[in-house]
Amino acid sequence: MKQYRVIDSHAHMGPIWNFYLPFNNEYQMLENMDRLGVDTVVFSSNMAISGDPVLGNKYTLEVCRRHPGRFLGQYMVNPNYPELFDEEVPKYFAQKEIVGFKVHPELSGDYPLNGKNYEKMFRYASEHHIPILSHTYFGGDRLNVFEELAKEYPDANLIIGHGAMDLGTGHCIELCNKYPNLYYDLCSPVNKRYGALRMVDRELNPDKAIYGTDGPWNDPAVSLGSVILSGIDPLKLKKWFSGNFLGLYTRAAAVLK
Amino acid sequence: MIKDNFADEIKDLEFLDFAVSFGRPPVPFTGEWVNKENLLKELRRNYIKQSAPYHVLSKAYEANYGNALLLQDIGKDTEEMIPTWVVVPSEDAMGCSPSAFVDKMKAAGVRAIRLFPSSTGNPAKATRYAFTKWFYGDYFAEFERREIPLTVEFSPNRRDEPDWPKLYGVAKEFPKLQIVLADGFQRTAWTLIKLLKECPNLYVQTSGLDVHRELEYMVEKVGPQRFIAGSKFPVSTIGTMVGQVLFSNLTFEQKKLIAGDNARRIMHLTMKKGEN
């Protein structure tokens, strides 16, 4: 019997250029998901983030189609190719397997999240209720940028990747509690750090935390062990592991019902 | 698939957490620090049979001062807590010769040593003590002779790497000195595999291996005897270490070696069964 439905909402797939990721293909990740009891992984491919965004997003969709319900996709917006947005985004979001946007300002040449080439994404996300997961942590934008965007686009749900651990965990929690459209990504290293996990448990609105692992960049077994053995109330963990995700990602909830 | 109640599985693995500390640091990581009692409580809550703690002040203040506090705080809990001392490479600092220092260790039941050598990538958080034969050599020779395992922690930045040439050099110059590499090895699987194959006296603390199924991959390449479970608590949770080993795609025998038996072997601890 499984106690929790586990949805890993922050993951990637495939090789990366500067270090080795063992067992990084869809079948090897699936094998690991089965062993760990992870129901669904929501990912943006490494090709989309640090290679060719057109090939990468295509690969993301193909994988999701090969494994219905086990993988869902995030469309990676590379702001260095603004012409792709109008060309590709409506087509991708016509596919039920693509459930959110992913942005990685740091690996997109430190392009600012409040820059011109992300504006269309924020408008589209607002209009179509599509969550945006943005990377933070040793790169990318400061928390004041997230706050400005939360105010400017109140209908766009923005997930602060990695809980902005290097920018002040407490401040990030305050923002997520204050703004209805800001969410807290529990992804590594937050879910591995004793103090951060305790602070999130103590201070964050329990409906605002979304579980993720950053696999295969990180080991999902490490994150899962840390959260499951944290001693945090199982009812709260149910929200973290999947309840909050399904409330936020309505497109995913429709696919996974 | 992981089960609802895996407490028994954790107990069966007889974990020894090789990388824990206690004491009040100048800057608690994300606001948390633990005293010895709270460390013990957390270890027990996670079904960890034993640990090898060092005192935070052995690094943050003065080695001898912290080492003494460690023994005082552990008190009679030596079955669960095997003390680890910190050494800096100076007879002036340690107050005695390397040989006399190891005599003191043995008399106090201290089974392992931890070093915090210099790091060019993170000088603000590292010492100014070079990890080389000409600097630490007299201590290394004594630890090698007396079979005391040495853990090396380079205090790296997030994307820093350890000083591979110095590690390689020391491991080759002291081929019977058992060296456990602590932090700083994330995302370096291929480097580590080559290093471990070249230097049979090197071991890796599990907290440094944190990409997808990395522990499993590396065990496949170099065998399970080379890995030592360590959580880095209270920086990381103890659950990180447990999850990494328990949920890995390894046999029970392989997991048990990594969980604690390898550490017990290099510390020459008698292995007792069924006491958890």
mmCIF file of N, CA and C in Angstrom, chain B residues 18 111 147-149 178 180 203 228 261-269:
data_model
loop_
_atom_site.group_PDB
_atom_site.id
_atom_site.type_symbol
_atom_site.label_atom_id
_atom_site.label_comp_id
_atom_site.label_asym_id
_atom_site.label_seq_id
_atom_site.Cartn_x
_atom_site.Cartn_y
_atom_site.Cartn_z
ATOM 1 N N PHE B 18 28.136 8.833 9.449
ATOM 2 C CA PHE B 18 29.547 9.192 9.600
ATOM 3 C C PHE B 18 29.764 10.708 9.562
ATOM 4 N N ARG B 111 37.817 7.421 17.110
ATOM 5 C CA ARG B 111 38.122 6.448 16.064
ATOM 6 C C ARG B 111 38.421 7.051 14.699
ATOM 7 N N GLU B 147 46.426 3.339 11.706
ATOM 8 C CA GLU B 147 45.148 2.951 11.066
ATOM 9 C C GLU B 147 43.962 3.798 11.540
ATOM 10 N N ILE B 148 44.151 5.097 11.484
ATOM 11 C CA ILE B 148 43.084 6.039 11.821
ATOM 12 C C ILE B 148 42.522 6.614 10.511
ATOM 13 N N PRO B 149 41.236 6.402 10.210
ATOM 14 C CA PRO B 149 40.683 6.970 8.972
ATOM 15 C C PRO B 149 40.548 8.486 9.055
ATOM 16 N N GLN B 178 43.640 5.661 5.079
ATOM 17 C CA GLN B 178 42.272 5.557 4.558
ATOM 18 C C GLN B 178 41.630 6.943 4.581
ATOM 19 N N VAL B 180 38.529 9.454 3.544
ATOM 20 C CA VAL B 180 37.116 9.553 3.151
ATOM 21 C C VAL B 180 36.888 10.955 2.587
ATOM 22 N N TYR B 203 37.761 6.602 -0.076
ATOM 23 C CA TYR B 203 36.344 6.291 0.126
ATOM 24 C C TYR B 203 35.551 7.577 -0.131
ATOM 25 N N ILE B 228 30.661 5.455 2.176
ATOM 26 C CA ILE B 228 30.407 5.585 3.608
ATOM 27 C C ILE B 228 29.187 6.504 3.779
ATOM 28 N N ASP B 261 28.458 -0.662 7.738
ATOM 29 C CA ASP B 261 29.518 -1.655 7.960
ATOM 30 C C ASP B 261 30.869 -1.216 7.404
ATOM 31 N N ASN B 262 30.862 -0.460 6.309
ATOM 32 C CA ASN B 262 32.149 0.043 5.800
ATOM 33 C C ASN B 262 32.800 0.989 6.808
ATOM 34 N N ALA B 263 31.990 1.860 7.384
ATOM 35 C CA ALA B 263 32.519 2.802 8.383
ATOM 36 C C ALA B 263 33.045 2.050 9.595
ATOM 37 N N ARG B 264 32.288 1.040 10.022
ATOM 38 C CA ARG B 264 32.742 0.257 11.185
ATOM 39 C C ARG B 264 34.053 -0.457 10.859
ATOM 40 N N ARG B 265 34.154 -0.934 9.634
ATOM 41 C CA ARG B 265 35.388 -1.653 9.243
ATOM 42 C C ARG B 265 36.598 -0.723 9.303
ATOM 43 N N ILE B 266 36.478 0.464 8.719
ATOM 44 C CA ILE B 266 37.675 1.326 8.700
ATOM 45 C C ILE B 266 37.968 1.920 10.079
ATOM 46 N N MET B 267 36.945 1.955 10.949
ATOM 47 C CA MET B 267 37.199 2.457 12.318
ATOM 48 C C MET B 267 37.535 1.317 13.282
ATOM 49 N N HIS B 268 37.582 0.092 12.766
ATOM 50 C CA HIS B 268 37.882 -1.090 13.596
ATOM 51 C C HIS B 268 36.906 -1.214 14.757
ATOM 52 N N LEU B 269 35.635 -1.024 14.450
ATOM 53 C CA LEU B 269 34.607 -1.206 15.473
ATOM 54 C C LEU B 269 34.081 -2.629 15.392
#
